[in-house]
Tab-separated table of C-alpha atoms in Angstrom:
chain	number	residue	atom	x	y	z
A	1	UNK	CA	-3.152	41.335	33.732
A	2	UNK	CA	-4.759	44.255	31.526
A	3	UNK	CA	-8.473	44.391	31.721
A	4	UNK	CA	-7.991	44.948	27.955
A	5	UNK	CA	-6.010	42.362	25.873
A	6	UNK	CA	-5.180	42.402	22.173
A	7	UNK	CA	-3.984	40.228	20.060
A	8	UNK	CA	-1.660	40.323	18.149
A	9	UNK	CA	0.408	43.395	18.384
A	10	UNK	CA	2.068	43.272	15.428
A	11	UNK	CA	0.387	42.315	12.010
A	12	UNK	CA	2.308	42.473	8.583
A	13	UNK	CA	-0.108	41.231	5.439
A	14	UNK	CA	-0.040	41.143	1.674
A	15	UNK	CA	-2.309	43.680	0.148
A	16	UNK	CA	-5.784	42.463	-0.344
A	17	UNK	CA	-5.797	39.762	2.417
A	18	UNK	CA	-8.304	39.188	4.902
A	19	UNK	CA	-7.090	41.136	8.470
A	20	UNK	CA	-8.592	39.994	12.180
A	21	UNK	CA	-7.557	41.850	14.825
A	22	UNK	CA	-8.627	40.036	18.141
A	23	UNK	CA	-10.236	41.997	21.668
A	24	UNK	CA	-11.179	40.373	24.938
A	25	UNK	CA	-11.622	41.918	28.294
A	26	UNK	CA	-12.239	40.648	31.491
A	27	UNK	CA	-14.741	43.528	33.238
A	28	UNK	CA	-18.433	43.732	32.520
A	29	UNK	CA	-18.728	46.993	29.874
A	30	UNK	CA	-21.598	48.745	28.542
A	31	UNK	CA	-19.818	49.590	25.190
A	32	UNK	CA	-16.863	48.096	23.400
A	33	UNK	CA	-14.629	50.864	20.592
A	34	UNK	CA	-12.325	49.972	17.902
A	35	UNK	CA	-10.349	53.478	17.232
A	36	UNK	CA	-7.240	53.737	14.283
A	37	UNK	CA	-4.235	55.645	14.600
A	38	UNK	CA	-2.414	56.451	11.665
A	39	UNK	CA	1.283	57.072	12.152
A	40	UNK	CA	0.700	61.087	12.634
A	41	UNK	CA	-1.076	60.481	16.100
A	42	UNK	CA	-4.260	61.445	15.658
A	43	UNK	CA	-7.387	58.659	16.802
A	44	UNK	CA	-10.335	58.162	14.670
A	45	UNK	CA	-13.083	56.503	16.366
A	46	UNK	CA	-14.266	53.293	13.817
A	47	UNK	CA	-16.978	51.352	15.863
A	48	UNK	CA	-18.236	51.656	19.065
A	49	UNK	CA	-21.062	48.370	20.018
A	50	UNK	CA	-22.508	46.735	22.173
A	51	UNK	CA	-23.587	43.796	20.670
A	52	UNK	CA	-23.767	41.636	17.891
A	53	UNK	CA	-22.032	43.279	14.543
A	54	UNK	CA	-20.943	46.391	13.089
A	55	UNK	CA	-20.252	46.984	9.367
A	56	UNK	CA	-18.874	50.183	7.898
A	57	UNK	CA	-17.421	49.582	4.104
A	58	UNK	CA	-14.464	46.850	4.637
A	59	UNK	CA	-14.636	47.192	8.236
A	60	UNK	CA	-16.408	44.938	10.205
A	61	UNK	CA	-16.549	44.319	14.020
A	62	UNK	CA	-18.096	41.677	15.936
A	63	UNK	CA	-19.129	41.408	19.792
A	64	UNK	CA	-19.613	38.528	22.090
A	65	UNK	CA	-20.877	39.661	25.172
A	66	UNK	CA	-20.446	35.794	26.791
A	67	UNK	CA	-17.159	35.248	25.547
A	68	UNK	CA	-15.796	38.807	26.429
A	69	UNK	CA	-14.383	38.640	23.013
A	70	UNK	CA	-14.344	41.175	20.403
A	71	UNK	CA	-12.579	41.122	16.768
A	72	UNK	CA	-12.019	43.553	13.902
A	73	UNK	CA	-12.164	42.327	10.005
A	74	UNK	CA	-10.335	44.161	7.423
A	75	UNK	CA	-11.477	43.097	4.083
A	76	UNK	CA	-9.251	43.333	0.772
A	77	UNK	CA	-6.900	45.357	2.972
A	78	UNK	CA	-5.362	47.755	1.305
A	79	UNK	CA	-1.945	49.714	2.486
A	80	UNK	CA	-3.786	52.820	3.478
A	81	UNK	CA	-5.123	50.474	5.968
A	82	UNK	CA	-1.537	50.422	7.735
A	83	UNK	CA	-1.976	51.875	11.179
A	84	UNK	CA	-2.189	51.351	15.135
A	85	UNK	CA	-5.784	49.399	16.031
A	86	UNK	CA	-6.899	50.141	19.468
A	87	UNK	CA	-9.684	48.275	21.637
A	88	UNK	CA	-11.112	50.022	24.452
A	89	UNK	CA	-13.855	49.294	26.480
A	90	UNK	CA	-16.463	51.741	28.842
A	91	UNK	CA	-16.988	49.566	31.950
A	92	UNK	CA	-20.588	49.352	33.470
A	93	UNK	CA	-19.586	50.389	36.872
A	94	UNK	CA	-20.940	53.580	36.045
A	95	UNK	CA	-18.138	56.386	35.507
A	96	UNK	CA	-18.297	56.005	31.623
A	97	UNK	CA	-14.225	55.828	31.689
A	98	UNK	CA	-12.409	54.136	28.388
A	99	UNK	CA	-10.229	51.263	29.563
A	100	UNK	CA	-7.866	51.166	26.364
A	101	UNK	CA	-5.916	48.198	25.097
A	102	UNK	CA	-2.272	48.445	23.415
A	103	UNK	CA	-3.217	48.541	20.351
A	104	UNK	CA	-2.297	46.007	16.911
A	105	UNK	CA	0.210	47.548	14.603
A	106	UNK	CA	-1.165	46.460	11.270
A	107	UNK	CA	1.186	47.137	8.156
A	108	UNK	CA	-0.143	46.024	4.373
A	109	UNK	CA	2.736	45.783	2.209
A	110	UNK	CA	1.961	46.425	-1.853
B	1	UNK	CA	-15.757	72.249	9.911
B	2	UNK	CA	-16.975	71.091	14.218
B	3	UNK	CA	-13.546	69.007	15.758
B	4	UNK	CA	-11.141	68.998	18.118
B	5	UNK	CA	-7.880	71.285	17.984
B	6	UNK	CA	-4.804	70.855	20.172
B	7	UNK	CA	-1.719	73.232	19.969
B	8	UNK	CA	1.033	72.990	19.471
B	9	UNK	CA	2.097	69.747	17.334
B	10	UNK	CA	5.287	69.293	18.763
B	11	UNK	CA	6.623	70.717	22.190
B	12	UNK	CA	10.136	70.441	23.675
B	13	UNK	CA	10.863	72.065	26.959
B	14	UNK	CA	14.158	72.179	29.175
B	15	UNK	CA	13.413	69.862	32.665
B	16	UNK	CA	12.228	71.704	35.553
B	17	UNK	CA	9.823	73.647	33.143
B	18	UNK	CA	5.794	73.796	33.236
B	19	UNK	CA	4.385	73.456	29.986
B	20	UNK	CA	0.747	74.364	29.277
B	21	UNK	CA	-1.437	71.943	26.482
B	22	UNK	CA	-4.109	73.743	24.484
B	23	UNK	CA	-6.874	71.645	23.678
B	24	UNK	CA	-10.353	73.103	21.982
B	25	UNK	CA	-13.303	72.146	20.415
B	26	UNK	CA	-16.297	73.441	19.132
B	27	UNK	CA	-18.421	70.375	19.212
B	28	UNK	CA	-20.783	71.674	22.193
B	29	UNK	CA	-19.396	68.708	23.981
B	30	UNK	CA	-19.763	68.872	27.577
B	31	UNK	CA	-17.197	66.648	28.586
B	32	UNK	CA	-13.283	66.856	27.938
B	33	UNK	CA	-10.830	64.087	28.797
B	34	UNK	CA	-6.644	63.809	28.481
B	35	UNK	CA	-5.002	60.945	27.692
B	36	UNK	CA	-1.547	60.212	28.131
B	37	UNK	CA	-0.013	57.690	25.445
B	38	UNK	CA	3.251	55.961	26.294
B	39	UNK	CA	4.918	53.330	23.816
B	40	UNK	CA	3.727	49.713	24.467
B	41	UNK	CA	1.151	51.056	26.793
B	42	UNK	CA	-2.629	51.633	26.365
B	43	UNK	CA	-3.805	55.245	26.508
B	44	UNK	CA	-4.438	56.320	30.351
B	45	UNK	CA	-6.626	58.945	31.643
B	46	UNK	CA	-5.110	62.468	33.205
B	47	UNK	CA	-7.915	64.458	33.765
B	48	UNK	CA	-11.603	64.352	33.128
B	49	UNK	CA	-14.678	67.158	33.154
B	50	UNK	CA	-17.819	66.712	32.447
B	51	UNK	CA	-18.967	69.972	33.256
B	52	UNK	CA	-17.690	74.000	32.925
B	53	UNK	CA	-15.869	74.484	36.067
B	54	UNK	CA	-15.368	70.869	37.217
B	55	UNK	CA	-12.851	68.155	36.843
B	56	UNK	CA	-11.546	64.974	38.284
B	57	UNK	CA	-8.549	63.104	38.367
B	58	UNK	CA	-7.834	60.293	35.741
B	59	UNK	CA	-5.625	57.445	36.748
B	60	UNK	CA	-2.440	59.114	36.534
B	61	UNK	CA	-2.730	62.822	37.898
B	62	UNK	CA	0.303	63.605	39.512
B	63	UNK	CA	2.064	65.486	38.140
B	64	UNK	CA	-0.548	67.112	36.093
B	65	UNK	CA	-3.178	69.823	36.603
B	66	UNK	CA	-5.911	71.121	34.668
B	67	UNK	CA	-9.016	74.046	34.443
B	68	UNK	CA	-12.329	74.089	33.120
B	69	UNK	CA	-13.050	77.732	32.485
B	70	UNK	CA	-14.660	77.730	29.276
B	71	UNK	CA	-16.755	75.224	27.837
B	72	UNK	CA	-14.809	74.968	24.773
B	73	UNK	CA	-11.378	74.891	26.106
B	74	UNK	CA	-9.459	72.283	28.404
B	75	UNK	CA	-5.725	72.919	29.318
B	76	UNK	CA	-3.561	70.609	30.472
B	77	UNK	CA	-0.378	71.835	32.571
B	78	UNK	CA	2.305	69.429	32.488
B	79	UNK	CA	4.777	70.798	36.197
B	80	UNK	CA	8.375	69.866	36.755
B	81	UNK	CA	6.829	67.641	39.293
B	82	UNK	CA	5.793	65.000	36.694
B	83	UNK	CA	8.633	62.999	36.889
B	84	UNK	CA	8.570	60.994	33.406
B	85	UNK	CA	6.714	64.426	30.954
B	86	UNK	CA	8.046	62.652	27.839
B	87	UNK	CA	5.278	61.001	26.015
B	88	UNK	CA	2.416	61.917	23.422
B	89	UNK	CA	-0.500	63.614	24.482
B	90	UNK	CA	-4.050	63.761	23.604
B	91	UNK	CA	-7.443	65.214	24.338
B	92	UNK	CA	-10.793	63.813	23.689
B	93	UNK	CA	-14.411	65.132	23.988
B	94	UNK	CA	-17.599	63.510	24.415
B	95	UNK	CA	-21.627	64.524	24.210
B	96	UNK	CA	-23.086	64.553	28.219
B	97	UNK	CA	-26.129	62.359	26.722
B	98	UNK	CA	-23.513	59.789	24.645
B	99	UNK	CA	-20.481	59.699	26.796
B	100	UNK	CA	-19.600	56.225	25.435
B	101	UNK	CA	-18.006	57.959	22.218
B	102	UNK	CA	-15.078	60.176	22.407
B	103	UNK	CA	-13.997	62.304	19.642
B	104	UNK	CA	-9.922	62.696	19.852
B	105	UNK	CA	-7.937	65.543	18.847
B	106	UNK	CA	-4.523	65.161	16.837
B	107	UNK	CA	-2.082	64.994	19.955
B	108	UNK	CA	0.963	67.063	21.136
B	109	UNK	CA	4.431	65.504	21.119
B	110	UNK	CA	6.317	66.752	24.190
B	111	UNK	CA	9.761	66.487	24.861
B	112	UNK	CA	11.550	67.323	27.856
B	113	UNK	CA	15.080	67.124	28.136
């Protein structure tokens, strides 16, 4: 079993519906990231927390630190918004490594 | 404009061939990482330094090797002993006081047939 699970892994919505993207990992972590990929490769970090909620324009991302449970809300998605999601998590064991989930293919159709 | 650059964009090289990575930044970061990015499969760690001069092995190594000689610069050497090479690459920087956030470069495609 991954330490980092995502759910799902592939999404396909209308434009201007309301995206989750789910997260939950099974080690203790001191920080929790939500990184995009568009299609070119590149990673652009979106949200790095540690608790509670995150908001950055339609983007918002929620921790629970009891659950091990982390999701990522798209609002009035838009196509631009079609790319790779990754989760990855920074254990607390003290070596600061990313542990990195699979990632969510999200694709908005017009 | 500060970032992360990595050369080139796309790589092929014949089997039994090393192939050398550029990755460089001029973020001040003290700390460079590469990742190795397979399809269906989280990123995993190659190498890691946090400090000119100094590295460690990731989770997948072999194969691999790296040097630290400039604070700026972090190259990865892919050998003809790394037995799958194929795959997309990227590097990643972080700040020594905030290593929780990595900045990523844009990634090599290698090929090796």
């Amino acid at each position: 079993k991954n330490e980092v699970e995502q759910s799902p892994q592939n999404l396909t919505a209308q434009e201007g519906e309301f995206i989750t993207i789910n997260c939950s990992y099974s080690v203790g972590i001191s920080a929790l990231h939500w990184l995009q990929q568009h299609p070119g490769g590149g990673i652009v970090s979106l949200f790095m927390l540690s608790s509670g909620k995150k908001k950055h324009g339609r983007l918002i991302a929620t921790i629970n630190i009891q659950e091990k449970h982390s999701s990522l809300h798209i609002t009035a998605s838009h196509p631009r918004d079609s790319a790779v999601y990754i989760c990855a998590v920074t254990s607390n064991f003290g070596n600061e490594k990313l542990t990195f989930g699979t990632g969510t293919r999200l694709t908005i159709i017009p | 404009d500060g970032g992360i650059t990595q050369s080139p964009k796309y790589l092929f090289r014949k089997e039994g061939q090393n192939v050398t990575l550029s990755c460089e930044q001029n973020l001040n970061h003290d700390a460079m990482y590469w990742y190795r990015q397979d399809p269906g499969q989280g990123l995993r760690l190659i190498y890691y330094s946090q400090i000119v001069n100094d590295f460690q092995k990731g989770d997948i190594a072999e194969g691999y090797s790296v040097s630290r000689e400039k604070k700026e610069s972090f190259p990865l050497t892919v050998t003809s002993a790394q037995k799958n090479p194929t795959a997309f690459y990227l590097c990643a920087s972080s700040n020594q006081r905030e290593l929780n956030e990595q900045y990523f470069g844009p990634g090599t495609r290698l090929t090796v047939t």
